[in-house]
PDB file of C-alpha atoms in Angstrom:
ATOM      1  CA  UNK A   1     -22.995  24.922 -29.759  1.00 46.00           C
ATOM      2  CA  UNK A   2     -20.433  23.520 -27.562  1.00 45.00           C
ATOM      3  CA  UNK A   3     -21.665  20.918 -25.229  1.00 45.00           C
ATOM      4  CA  UNK A   4     -20.495  21.043 -21.318  1.00 45.00           C
ATOM      5  CA  UNK A   5     -20.045  17.546 -19.773  1.00 47.00           C
ATOM      6  CA  UNK A   6     -21.165  17.219 -16.258  1.00 46.00           C
ATOM      7  CA  UNK A   7     -18.285  17.271 -13.739  1.00 44.00           C
ATOM      8  CA  UNK A   8     -18.043  13.311 -12.836  1.00 45.00           C
ATOM      9  CA  UNK A   9     -17.544  15.373  -8.794  1.00 44.00           C
ATOM     10  CA  UNK A  10     -18.395  18.283  -7.471  1.00 41.00           C
ATOM     11  CA  UNK A  11     -15.828  19.736  -4.798  1.00 42.00           C
ATOM     12  CA  UNK A  12     -18.148  20.414  -1.764  1.00 40.00           C
ATOM     13  CA  UNK A  13     -16.211  19.241   1.955  1.00 41.00           C
ATOM     14  CA  UNK A  14     -17.618  17.336   4.305  1.00 43.00           C
ATOM     15  CA  UNK A  15     -19.930  19.045   6.184  1.00 43.00           C
ATOM     16  CA  UNK A  16     -22.342  19.158   9.124  1.00 44.00           C
ATOM     17  CA  UNK A  17     -25.872  20.550   9.718  1.00 43.00           C
ATOM     18  CA  UNK A  18     -25.751  23.353  11.556  1.00 44.00           C
ATOM     19  CA  UNK A  19     -28.439  26.397  12.490  1.00 47.00           C
ATOM     20  CA  UNK A  20     -31.246  26.240  10.389  1.00 53.00           C
ATOM     21  CA  UNK A  21     -34.023  28.239   9.234  1.00 55.00           C
ATOM     22  CA  UNK A  22     -33.787  32.236   9.232  1.00 65.00           C
ATOM     23  CA  UNK A  23     -30.608  32.269  10.858  1.00 67.00           C
ATOM     24  CA  UNK A  24     -29.282  30.199   8.004  1.00 63.00           C
ATOM     25  CA  UNK A  25     -30.644  32.617   5.905  1.00 66.00           C
ATOM     26  CA  UNK A  26     -29.693  35.570   7.513  1.00 72.00           C
ATOM     27  CA  UNK A  27     -25.433  34.143   7.459  1.00 69.00           C
ATOM     28  CA  UNK A  28     -25.837  33.546   3.975  1.00 69.00           C
ATOM     29  CA  UNK A  29     -27.080  37.146   2.825  1.00 74.00           C
ATOM     30  CA  UNK A  30     -24.634  38.682   5.008  1.00 78.00           C
ATOM     31  CA  UNK A  31     -21.496  37.026   4.405  1.00 77.00           C
ATOM     32  CA  UNK A  32     -22.019  35.763   0.937  1.00 80.00           C
ATOM     33  CA  UNK A  33     -24.444  38.636  -0.945  1.00 85.00           C
ATOM     34  CA  UNK A  34     -23.786  37.288  -4.695  1.00 87.00           C
ATOM     35  CA  UNK A  35     -24.804  34.100  -3.562  1.00 85.00           C
ATOM     36  CA  UNK A  36     -28.035  35.294  -1.598  1.00 87.00           C
ATOM     37  CA  UNK A  37     -28.544  37.153  -5.261  1.00 91.00           C
ATOM     38  CA  UNK A  38     -28.235  34.351  -7.107  1.00 92.00           C
ATOM     39  CA  UNK A  39     -30.367  32.425  -4.561  1.00 91.00           C
ATOM     40  CA  UNK A  40     -33.186  35.211  -5.615  1.00 93.00           C
ATOM     41  CA  UNK A  41     -32.425  34.733  -9.192  1.00 95.00           C
ATOM     42  CA  UNK A  42     -33.248  31.393  -8.699  1.00 95.00           C
ATOM     43  CA  UNK A  43     -36.292  31.726  -7.039  1.00 95.00           C
ATOM     44  CA  UNK A  44     -37.528  34.025  -9.838  1.00 96.00           C
ATOM     45  CA  UNK A  45     -36.565  30.920 -12.794  1.00 96.00           C
ATOM     46  CA  UNK A  46     -39.278  28.695 -10.927  1.00 96.00           C
ATOM     47  CA  UNK A  47     -41.632  31.683 -10.306  1.00 96.00           C
ATOM     48  CA  UNK A  48     -41.416  32.386 -14.158  1.00 95.00           C
ATOM     49  CA  UNK A  49     -41.736  28.318 -14.751  1.00 95.00           C
ATOM     50  CA  UNK A  50     -44.390  28.183 -12.933  1.00 95.00           C
ATOM     51  CA  UNK A  51     -46.281  30.977 -14.340  1.00 95.00           C
ATOM     52  CA  UNK A  52     -44.946  30.912 -18.048  1.00 93.00           C
ATOM     53  CA  UNK A  53     -48.289  30.671 -19.643  1.00 91.00           C
ATOM     54  CA  UNK A  54     -49.555  33.840 -17.415  1.00 92.00           C
ATOM     55  CA  UNK A  55     -46.590  35.730 -18.693  1.00 93.00           C
ATOM     56  CA  UNK A  56     -45.851  34.880 -22.128  1.00 91.00           C
ATOM     57  CA  UNK A  57     -47.555  38.233 -24.202  1.00 92.00           C
ATOM     58  CA  UNK A  58     -47.760  35.285 -27.537  1.00 92.00           C
ATOM     59  CA  UNK A  59     -48.261  31.869 -28.105  1.00 90.00           C
ATOM     60  CA  UNK A  60     -44.836  30.076 -28.114  1.00 88.00           C
ATOM     61  CA  UNK A  61     -46.558  27.784 -31.013  1.00 86.00           C
ATOM     62  CA  UNK A  62     -48.133  30.153 -33.283  1.00 87.00           C
ATOM     63  CA  UNK A  63     -46.257  32.186 -35.819  1.00 87.00           C
ATOM     64  CA  UNK A  64     -46.762  36.000 -36.008  1.00 82.00           C
ATOM     65  CA  UNK A  65     -46.249  38.155 -39.458  1.00 84.00           C
ATOM     66  CA  UNK A  66     -42.507  38.653 -38.771  1.00 86.00           C
ATOM     67  CA  UNK A  67     -39.464  36.508 -39.522  1.00 87.00           C
ATOM     68  CA  UNK A  68     -36.468  36.916 -37.985  1.00 89.00           C
ATOM     69  CA  UNK A  69     -37.251  40.580 -36.451  1.00 90.00           C
ATOM     70  CA  UNK A  70     -34.247  41.780 -34.813  1.00 91.00           C
ATOM     71  CA  UNK A  71     -35.735  42.812 -30.937  1.00 92.00           C
ATOM     72  CA  UNK A  72     -37.835  45.586 -30.537  1.00 91.00           C
ATOM     73  CA  UNK A  73     -40.689  47.176 -28.340  1.00 91.00           C
ATOM     74  CA  UNK A  74     -43.049  44.414 -30.273  1.00 90.00           C
ATOM     75  CA  UNK A  75     -41.111  41.276 -29.808  1.00 91.00           C
ATOM     76  CA  UNK A  76     -37.913  42.103 -26.821  1.00 93.00           C
ATOM     77  CA  UNK A  77     -36.322  39.292 -28.154  1.00 94.00           C
ATOM     78  CA  UNK A  78     -37.058  39.288 -31.507  1.00 92.00           C
ATOM     79  CA  UNK A  79     -38.647  36.307 -33.566  1.00 91.00           C
ATOM     80  CA  UNK A  80     -37.239  33.480 -35.067  1.00 90.00           C
ATOM     81  CA  UNK A  81     -37.061  31.731 -38.689  1.00 87.00           C
ATOM     82  CA  UNK A  82     -40.951  30.733 -37.603  1.00 87.00           C
ATOM     83  CA  UNK A  83     -42.283  33.660 -36.844  1.00 89.00           C
ATOM     84  CA  UNK A  84     -42.365  33.192 -33.210  1.00 92.00           C
ATOM     85  CA  UNK A  85     -41.870  35.481 -30.844  1.00 93.00           C
ATOM     86  CA  UNK A  86     -38.438  34.293 -28.867  1.00 94.00           C
ATOM     87  CA  UNK A  87     -39.745  36.161 -25.406  1.00 94.00           C
ATOM     88  CA  UNK A  88     -42.509  33.998 -25.056  1.00 94.00           C
ATOM     89  CA  UNK A  89     -40.872  30.988 -25.971  1.00 94.00           C
ATOM     90  CA  UNK A  90     -37.895  31.326 -23.623  1.00 95.00           C
ATOM     91  CA  UNK A  91     -40.399  31.851 -21.075  1.00 95.00           C
ATOM     92  CA  UNK A  92     -42.203  28.506 -21.276  1.00 94.00           C
ATOM     93  CA  UNK A  93     -39.232  26.424 -22.259  1.00 93.00           C
ATOM     94  CA  UNK A  94     -37.983  27.241 -18.620  1.00 94.00           C
ATOM     95  CA  UNK A  95     -40.588  24.857 -17.902  1.00 93.00           C
ATOM     96  CA  UNK A  96     -39.342  22.091 -19.556  1.00 93.00           C
ATOM     97  CA  UNK A  97     -35.527  23.084 -18.852  1.00 94.00           C
ATOM     98  CA  UNK A  98     -35.762  23.563 -15.115  1.00 95.00           C
ATOM     99  CA  UNK A  99     -38.378  20.834 -15.001  1.00 94.00           C
ATOM    100  CA  UNK A 100     -35.955  18.281 -16.127  1.00 95.00           C
ATOM    101  CA  UNK A 101     -33.154  19.673 -14.433  1.00 94.00           C
ATOM    102  CA  UNK A 102     -35.227  19.639 -10.929  1.00 96.00           C
ATOM    103  CA  UNK A 103     -36.242  16.052 -11.377  1.00 96.00           C
ATOM    104  CA  UNK A 104     -32.669  14.999 -12.831  1.00 96.00           C
ATOM    105  CA  UNK A 105     -31.641  16.228  -9.381  1.00 96.00           C
ATOM    106  CA  UNK A 106     -34.100  14.779  -7.367  1.00 96.00           C
ATOM    107  CA  UNK A 107     -33.605  11.305  -8.811  1.00 95.00           C
ATOM    108  CA  UNK A 108     -29.694  11.348  -8.846  1.00 95.00           C
ATOM    109  CA  UNK A 109     -29.407  12.956  -5.427  1.00 95.00           C
ATOM    110  CA  UNK A 110     -31.838  10.641  -3.618  1.00 94.00           C
ATOM    111  CA  UNK A 111     -30.341   7.737  -5.279  1.00 95.00           C
ATOM    112  CA  UNK A 112     -26.952   8.748  -4.886  1.00 94.00           C
ATOM    113  CA  UNK A 113     -27.820   9.666  -1.123  1.00 94.00           C
ATOM    114  CA  UNK A 114     -29.018   5.944  -0.727  1.00 94.00           C
ATOM    115  CA  UNK A 115     -26.155   3.879  -2.409  1.00 94.00           C
ATOM    116  CA  UNK A 116     -23.413   6.697  -0.294  1.00 93.00           C
ATOM    117  CA  UNK A 117     -25.523   6.009   3.143  1.00 92.00           C
ATOM    118  CA  UNK A 118     -25.662   1.714   2.716  1.00 92.00           C
ATOM    119  CA  UNK A 119     -21.853   1.921   1.288  1.00 92.00           C
ATOM    120  CA  UNK A 120     -20.440   3.960   4.249  1.00 90.00           C
ATOM    121  CA  UNK A 121     -22.231   2.261   6.872  1.00 88.00           C
ATOM    122  CA  UNK A 122     -22.326  -1.284   5.816  1.00 87.00           C
ATOM    123  CA  UNK A 123     -18.402  -0.951   4.656  1.00 84.00           C
ATOM    124  CA  UNK A 124     -17.317  -4.717   3.830  1.00 87.00           C
ATOM    125  CA  UNK A 125     -18.156  -6.356   0.179  1.00 92.00           C
ATOM    126  CA  UNK A 126     -21.108  -3.846  -0.014  1.00 91.00           C
ATOM    127  CA  UNK A 127     -18.731  -0.894   0.354  1.00 89.00           C
ATOM    128  CA  UNK A 128     -16.725  -2.573  -2.337  1.00 93.00           C
ATOM    129  CA  UNK A 129     -19.383  -3.395  -4.898  1.00 94.00           C
ATOM    130  CA  UNK A 130     -20.958  -0.198  -4.686  1.00 92.00           C
ATOM    131  CA  UNK A 131     -18.004   1.646  -4.862  1.00 91.00           C
ATOM    132  CA  UNK A 132     -17.488  -0.374  -8.071  1.00 93.00           C
ATOM    133  CA  UNK A 133     -20.585   0.226  -9.920  1.00 93.00           C
ATOM    134  CA  UNK A 134     -20.075   3.512  -9.343  1.00 93.00           C
ATOM    135  CA  UNK A 135     -16.382   3.982 -10.675  1.00 92.00           C
ATOM    136  CA  UNK A 136     -17.926   2.098 -13.822  1.00 93.00           C
ATOM    137  CA  UNK A 137     -20.721   4.837 -14.314  1.00 92.00           C
ATOM    138  CA  UNK A 138     -17.783   7.249 -14.194  1.00 92.00           C
ATOM    139  CA  UNK A 139     -15.862   5.782 -16.484  1.00 92.00           C
ATOM    140  CA  UNK A 140     -18.459   6.331 -19.420  1.00 91.00           C
ATOM    141  CA  UNK A 141     -17.986  10.040 -20.709  1.00 91.00           C
ATOM    142  CA  UNK A 142     -21.418  11.797 -19.315  1.00 91.00           C
ATOM    143  CA  UNK A 143     -22.963  13.126 -22.468  1.00 90.00           C
ATOM    144  CA  UNK A 144     -21.956   9.567 -24.027  1.00 92.00           C
ATOM    145  CA  UNK A 145     -23.700   7.232 -21.151  1.00 92.00           C
ATOM    146  CA  UNK A 146     -26.977  10.013 -21.217  1.00 92.00           C
ATOM    147  CA  UNK A 147     -26.731   9.149 -24.733  1.00 92.00           C
ATOM    148  CA  UNK A 148     -26.603   5.331 -24.416  1.00 91.00           C
ATOM    149  CA  UNK A 149     -29.845   5.509 -22.048  1.00 92.00           C
ATOM    150  CA  UNK A 150     -31.882   7.717 -24.405  1.00 91.00           C
ATOM    151  CA  UNK A 151     -31.249   5.012 -27.173  1.00 88.00           C
ATOM    152  CA  UNK A 152     -32.659   2.075 -25.192  1.00 89.00           C
ATOM    153  CA  UNK A 153     -35.241   4.343 -23.494  1.00 88.00           C
ATOM    154  CA  UNK A 154     -37.011   6.642 -25.869  1.00 86.00           C
ATOM    155  CA  UNK A 155     -36.720  10.129 -24.542  1.00 87.00           C
ATOM    156  CA  UNK A 156     -39.831  11.285 -22.870  1.00 89.00           C
ATOM    157  CA  UNK A 157     -39.601  13.942 -19.589  1.00 91.00           C
ATOM    158  CA  UNK A 158     -38.981  10.322 -17.529  1.00 92.00           C
ATOM    159  CA  UNK A 159     -36.087   8.841 -19.463  1.00 93.00           C
ATOM    160  CA  UNK A 160     -34.000  12.174 -20.060  1.00 94.00           C
ATOM    161  CA  UNK A 161     -34.678  12.928 -16.199  1.00 94.00           C
ATOM    162  CA  UNK A 162     -33.460   9.583 -15.567  1.00 95.00           C
ATOM    163  CA  UNK A 163     -30.935   9.621 -18.151  1.00 95.00           C
ATOM    164  CA  UNK A 164     -29.095  13.014 -16.241  1.00 96.00           C
ATOM    165  CA  UNK A 165     -29.745  11.897 -12.884  1.00 95.00           C
ATOM    166  CA  UNK A 166     -27.166   8.621 -13.430  1.00 94.00           C
ATOM    167  CA  UNK A 167     -25.191  10.822 -14.629  1.00 93.00           C
ATOM    168  CA  UNK A 168     -25.481  13.229 -11.128  1.00 93.00           C
ATOM    169  CA  UNK A 169     -25.765   9.583  -8.849  1.00 94.00           C
ATOM    170  CA  UNK A 170     -21.891   8.631  -8.552  1.00 94.00           C
ATOM    171  CA  UNK A 171     -20.879  12.381  -7.196  1.00 91.00           C
ATOM    172  CA  UNK A 172     -23.343  12.412  -4.617  1.00 92.00           C
ATOM    173  CA  UNK A 173     -22.963   9.048  -3.532  1.00 93.00           C
ATOM    174  CA  UNK A 174     -19.270   9.396  -3.207  1.00 92.00           C
ATOM    175  CA  UNK A 175     -20.254  12.643  -0.928  1.00 91.00           C
ATOM    176  CA  UNK A 176     -22.891  11.023   1.151  1.00 92.00           C
ATOM    177  CA  UNK A 177     -20.227   8.072   1.634  1.00 92.00           C
ATOM    178  CA  UNK A 178     -17.244  10.203   3.110  1.00 89.00           C
ATOM    179  CA  UNK A 179     -19.741  11.690   5.889  1.00 88.00           C
ATOM    180  CA  UNK A 180     -20.652   8.876   6.825  1.00 90.00           C
ATOM    181  CA  UNK A 181     -17.660   7.247   6.988  1.00 88.00           C
ATOM    182  CA  UNK A 182     -16.861  10.144   9.381  1.00 86.00           C
ATOM    183  CA  UNK A 183     -20.208   9.965  11.337  1.00 86.00           C
ATOM    184  CA  UNK A 184     -20.615   6.131  11.807  1.00 83.00           C
ATOM    185  CA  UNK A 185     -17.059   6.272  14.290  1.00 80.00           C
ATOM    186  CA  UNK A 186     -18.411   8.886  16.659  1.00 81.00           C
ATOM    187  CA  UNK A 187     -19.227   7.858  19.944  1.00 80.00           C
ATOM    188  CA  UNK A 188     -23.188   7.984  20.467  1.00 81.00           C
ATOM    189  CA  UNK A 189     -23.468   5.995  17.164  1.00 80.00           C
ATOM    190  CA  UNK A 190     -21.066   3.265  18.490  1.00 79.00           C
ATOM    191  CA  UNK A 191     -23.450   3.733  22.101  1.00 84.00           C
ATOM    192  CA  UNK A 192     -26.389   3.722  20.381  1.00 80.00           C
ATOM    193  CA  UNK A 193     -24.965  -0.036  18.551  1.00 78.00           C
ATOM    194  CA  UNK A 194     -23.878  -0.982  22.086  1.00 81.00           C
ATOM    195  CA  UNK A 195     -27.440  -0.665  23.484  1.00 80.00           C
ATOM    196  CA  UNK A 196     -29.241  -2.621  20.503  1.00 77.00           C
ATOM    197  CA  UNK A 197     -30.222  -0.433  18.199  1.00 77.00           C
ATOM    198  CA  UNK A 198     -30.840  -2.372  14.735  1.00 81.00           C
ATOM    199  CA  UNK A 199     -28.522  -0.777  12.090  1.00 77.00           C
ATOM    200  CA  UNK A 200     -31.931   0.440  10.286  1.00 83.00           C
ATOM    201  CA  UNK A 201     -32.844   2.741  13.079  1.00 83.00           C
ATOM    202  CA  UNK A 202     -29.129   3.617  13.786  1.00 82.00           C
ATOM    203  CA  UNK A 203     -28.804   5.185  10.319  1.00 83.00           C
ATOM    204  CA  UNK A 204     -32.063   6.953   9.715  1.00 82.00           C
ATOM    205  CA  UNK A 205     -32.111   8.191  13.199  1.00 83.00           C
ATOM    206  CA  UNK A 206     -28.635   8.656  14.233  1.00 81.00           C
ATOM    207  CA  UNK A 207     -26.211   9.219  10.427  1.00 86.00           C
ATOM    208  CA  UNK A 208     -29.019  10.364   7.739  1.00 85.00           C
ATOM    209  CA  UNK A 209     -29.955  13.413   9.684  1.00 85.00           C
ATOM    210  CA  UNK A 210     -26.198  14.480  10.253  1.00 84.00           C
ATOM    211  CA  UNK A 211     -25.592  14.208   6.208  1.00 87.00           C
ATOM    212  CA  UNK A 212     -28.486  16.372   5.393  1.00 86.00           C
ATOM    213  CA  UNK A 213     -26.436  19.458   5.105  1.00 83.00           C
ATOM    214  CA  UNK A 214     -23.967  17.741   2.398  1.00 85.00           C
ATOM    215  CA  UNK A 215     -27.225  16.568   0.317  1.00 89.00           C
ATOM    216  CA  UNK A 216     -28.579  19.927  -0.158  1.00 87.00           C
ATOM    217  CA  UNK A 217     -25.634  21.213  -1.054  1.00 86.00           C
ATOM    218  CA  UNK A 218     -24.505  19.051  -3.533  1.00 89.00           C
ATOM    219  CA  UNK A 219     -28.240  19.025  -4.984  1.00 91.00           C
ATOM    220  CA  UNK A 220     -28.335  23.180  -5.276  1.00 88.00           C
ATOM    221  CA  UNK A 221     -25.185  22.825  -7.414  1.00 88.00           C
ATOM    222  CA  UNK A 222     -26.261  19.877  -9.466  1.00 93.00           C
ATOM    223  CA  UNK A 223     -29.209  22.131 -11.060  1.00 94.00           C
ATOM    224  CA  UNK A 224     -26.995  23.990 -13.138  1.00 93.00           C
ATOM    225  CA  UNK A 225     -25.396  21.167 -14.645  1.00 93.00           C
ATOM    226  CA  UNK A 226     -28.364  19.315 -15.328  1.00 95.00           C
ATOM    227  CA  UNK A 227     -30.140  22.142 -17.296  1.00 95.00           C
ATOM    228  CA  UNK A 228     -27.041  22.639 -19.197  1.00 94.00           C
ATOM    229  CA  UNK A 229     -26.996  18.525 -19.766  1.00 94.00           C
ATOM    230  CA  UNK A 230     -30.794  18.762 -20.703  1.00 94.00           C
ATOM    231  CA  UNK A 231     -29.996  21.387 -23.221  1.00 94.00           C
ATOM    232  CA  UNK A 232     -26.807  19.751 -24.696  1.00 93.00           C
ATOM    233  CA  UNK A 233     -29.242  16.502 -25.188  1.00 93.00           C
ATOM    234  CA  UNK A 234     -32.045  18.957 -26.660  1.00 92.00           C
ATOM    235  CA  UNK A 235     -29.294  20.616 -29.181  1.00 92.00           C
ATOM    236  CA  UNK A 236     -28.658  16.807 -30.209  1.00 90.00           C
ATOM    237  CA  UNK A 237     -32.270  16.080 -30.930  1.00 88.00           C
ATOM    238  CA  UNK A 238     -32.592  13.778 -27.547  1.00 90.00           C
ATOM    239  CA  UNK A 239     -34.835  16.231 -25.469  1.00 86.00           C
ATOM    240  CA  UNK A 240     -38.645  15.745 -25.018  1.00 86.00           C
ATOM    241  CA  UNK A 241     -39.261  19.416 -26.058  1.00 78.00           C
ATOM    242  CA  UNK A 242     -42.156  20.177 -28.664  1.00 78.00           C
ATOM    243  CA  UNK A 243     -42.869  23.380 -30.667  1.00 74.00           C
ATOM    244  CA  UNK A 244     -45.895  24.200 -27.747  1.00 77.00           C
ATOM    245  CA  UNK A 245     -43.121  23.608 -25.255  1.00 84.00           C
ATOM    246  CA  UNK A 246     -40.013  24.064 -26.372  1.00 89.00           C
ATOM    247  CA  UNK A 247     -36.595  23.776 -24.190  1.00 91.00           C
ATOM    248  CA  UNK A 248     -33.509  26.321 -24.517  1.00 93.00           C
ATOM    249  CA  UNK A 249     -31.337  23.680 -26.253  1.00 91.00           C
ATOM    250  CA  UNK A 250     -34.023  23.262 -28.870  1.00 91.00           C
ATOM    251  CA  UNK A 251     -34.710  26.494 -29.388  1.00 91.00           C
ATOM    252  CA  UNK A 252     -31.075  26.541 -30.281  1.00 91.00           C
ATOM    253  CA  UNK A 253     -31.092  23.587 -32.564  1.00 90.00           C
ATOM    254  CA  UNK A 254     -33.708  25.111 -34.264  1.00 87.00           C
ATOM    255  CA  UNK A 255     -32.137  28.048 -35.243  1.00 86.00           C
ATOM    256  CA  UNK A 256     -28.392  27.408 -35.658  1.00 87.00           C
ATOM    257  CA  UNK A 257     -28.293  27.943 -39.663  1.00 88.00           C
ATOM    258  CA  UNK A 258     -29.442  31.362 -38.994  1.00 87.00           C
ATOM    259  CA  UNK A 259     -26.819  32.588 -35.918  1.00 88.00           C
ATOM    260  CA  UNK A 260     -24.858  34.681 -38.585  1.00 86.00           C
ATOM    261  CA  UNK A 261     -28.002  36.383 -40.101  1.00 86.00           C
ATOM    262  CA  UNK A 262     -29.960  36.493 -36.861  1.00 90.00           C
ATOM    263  CA  UNK A 263     -27.977  36.895 -34.117  1.00 93.00           C
ATOM    264  CA  UNK A 264     -30.685  36.646 -31.385  1.00 93.00           C
ATOM    265  CA  UNK A 265     -32.100  33.252 -31.915  1.00 92.00           C
ATOM    266  CA  UNK A 266     -28.650  31.928 -30.445  1.00 92.00           C
ATOM    267  CA  UNK A 267     -27.784  35.271 -27.717  1.00 94.00           C
ATOM    268  CA  UNK A 268     -31.356  34.934 -26.260  1.00 95.00           C
ATOM    269  CA  UNK A 269     -31.620  31.370 -25.551  1.00 94.00           C
ATOM    270  CA  UNK A 270     -27.695  31.062 -24.940  1.00 94.00           C
ATOM    271  CA  UNK A 271     -28.609  33.972 -22.367  1.00 95.00           C
ATOM    272  CA  UNK A 272     -31.024  32.333 -20.640  1.00 96.00           C
ATOM    273  CA  UNK A 273     -29.371  28.592 -20.271  1.00 96.00           C
ATOM    274  CA  UNK A 274     -26.063  30.705 -18.685  1.00 96.00           C
ATOM    275  CA  UNK A 275     -27.642  32.960 -16.178  1.00 96.00           C
ATOM    276  CA  UNK A 276     -30.045  29.610 -14.640  1.00 96.00           C
ATOM    277  CA  UNK A 277     -26.828  27.448 -14.837  1.00 95.00           C
ATOM    278  CA  UNK A 278     -24.663  30.220 -13.074  1.00 95.00           C
ATOM    279  CA  UNK A 279     -27.222  31.365 -10.713  1.00 95.00           C
ATOM    280  CA  UNK A 280     -27.897  28.361  -9.381  1.00 94.00           C
ATOM    281  CA  UNK A 281     -23.957  26.804  -9.132  1.00 92.00           C
ATOM    282  CA  UNK A 282     -23.168  30.231  -7.338  1.00 92.00           C
ATOM    283  CA  UNK A 283     -25.735  30.035  -4.626  1.00 91.00           C
ATOM    284  CA  UNK A 284     -24.792  26.191  -4.439  1.00 87.00           C
ATOM    285  CA  UNK A 285     -20.864  27.548  -3.611  1.00 86.00           C
ATOM    286  CA  UNK A 286     -22.572  30.163  -1.394  1.00 85.00           C
ATOM    287  CA  UNK A 287     -24.158  27.391   0.581  1.00 82.00           C
ATOM    288  CA  UNK A 288     -21.333  25.520   0.569  1.00 81.00           C
ATOM    289  CA  UNK A 289     -19.341  28.281   2.581  1.00 78.00           C
ATOM    290  CA  UNK A 290     -22.269  28.976   5.095  1.00 77.00           C
ATOM    291  CA  UNK A 291     -22.917  25.311   5.940  1.00 72.00           C
ATOM    292  CA  UNK A 292     -19.121  24.606   6.057  1.00 60.00           C
ATOM    293  CA  UNK A 293     -18.404  24.640   9.694  1.00 52.00           C
ATOM    294  CA  UNK A 294     -14.390  25.332   8.809  1.00 47.00           C
ATOM    295  CA  UNK A 295     -15.125  28.159   6.886  1.00 40.00           C
ATOM    296  CA  UNK A 296     -17.340  30.092   9.280  1.00 47.00           C
ATOM    297  CA  UNK A 297     -15.295  33.375  10.166  1.00 43.00           C
ATOM    298  CA  UNK A 298     -13.545  34.135   7.234  1.00 42.00           C
ATOM    299  CA  UNK A 299     -14.061  36.622   4.797  1.00 39.00           C
TER     300      UNK A 299
END
């Protein structure tokens, strides 16, 4: 399996919050039908993860009676080397893959947004120090950094999510910082400062609401990268999956010696990873284009 590192920066332009709610959803569906379809697939993947146990036709950990059986009416995605139904394991495995992906993005986005907000608004030595910290993190190859974190902390759901979140944090921090640098020079922000508003009040009331849009966009794009990173770590035996609760990357790792003789053991989990990553990336790209005022009216 070829592992792909998480991009160190995601090319998301500076965004401003525009109309929200149903109007934004309709604009997304009308202007970006592919992105809207990808969004529906993302929702479907989340629902599958939530109801995986109810949807799975077999126990994902319980061996059946047929070993390395190709896809059939009885086993839609075939069986693996331990007689287990691959379709059921993919359904249940979505809980780990998506769960770690969303948790890592939550950690990386919140921490990165906080760093970017403080760095961009404060300026001076605070900005310099936080920028150097982000540069230091980005100096390490992403997967190597994640492996180092997991060598210090025993692999668990929390530690894997934190390791991937650390990789995501610098890109989010830089995007939020850039947006804050532009917003804090606007007249209404300067007027609030002149009227005696505290720095905390200005950040929370005037600056933060105007960087919500880019935070949402970067988070949606990074979910796919986080899922891919979790798969790579699980393939390297640094994941959190078990026989009863597998992940897509661990399924690839468990059957790697059978790929030539039983192609479905690699294709089916690999397809699940590809569909999830592609869907979240397409949805994030479409969301970025719709929320970016400079791209409205084009296409």
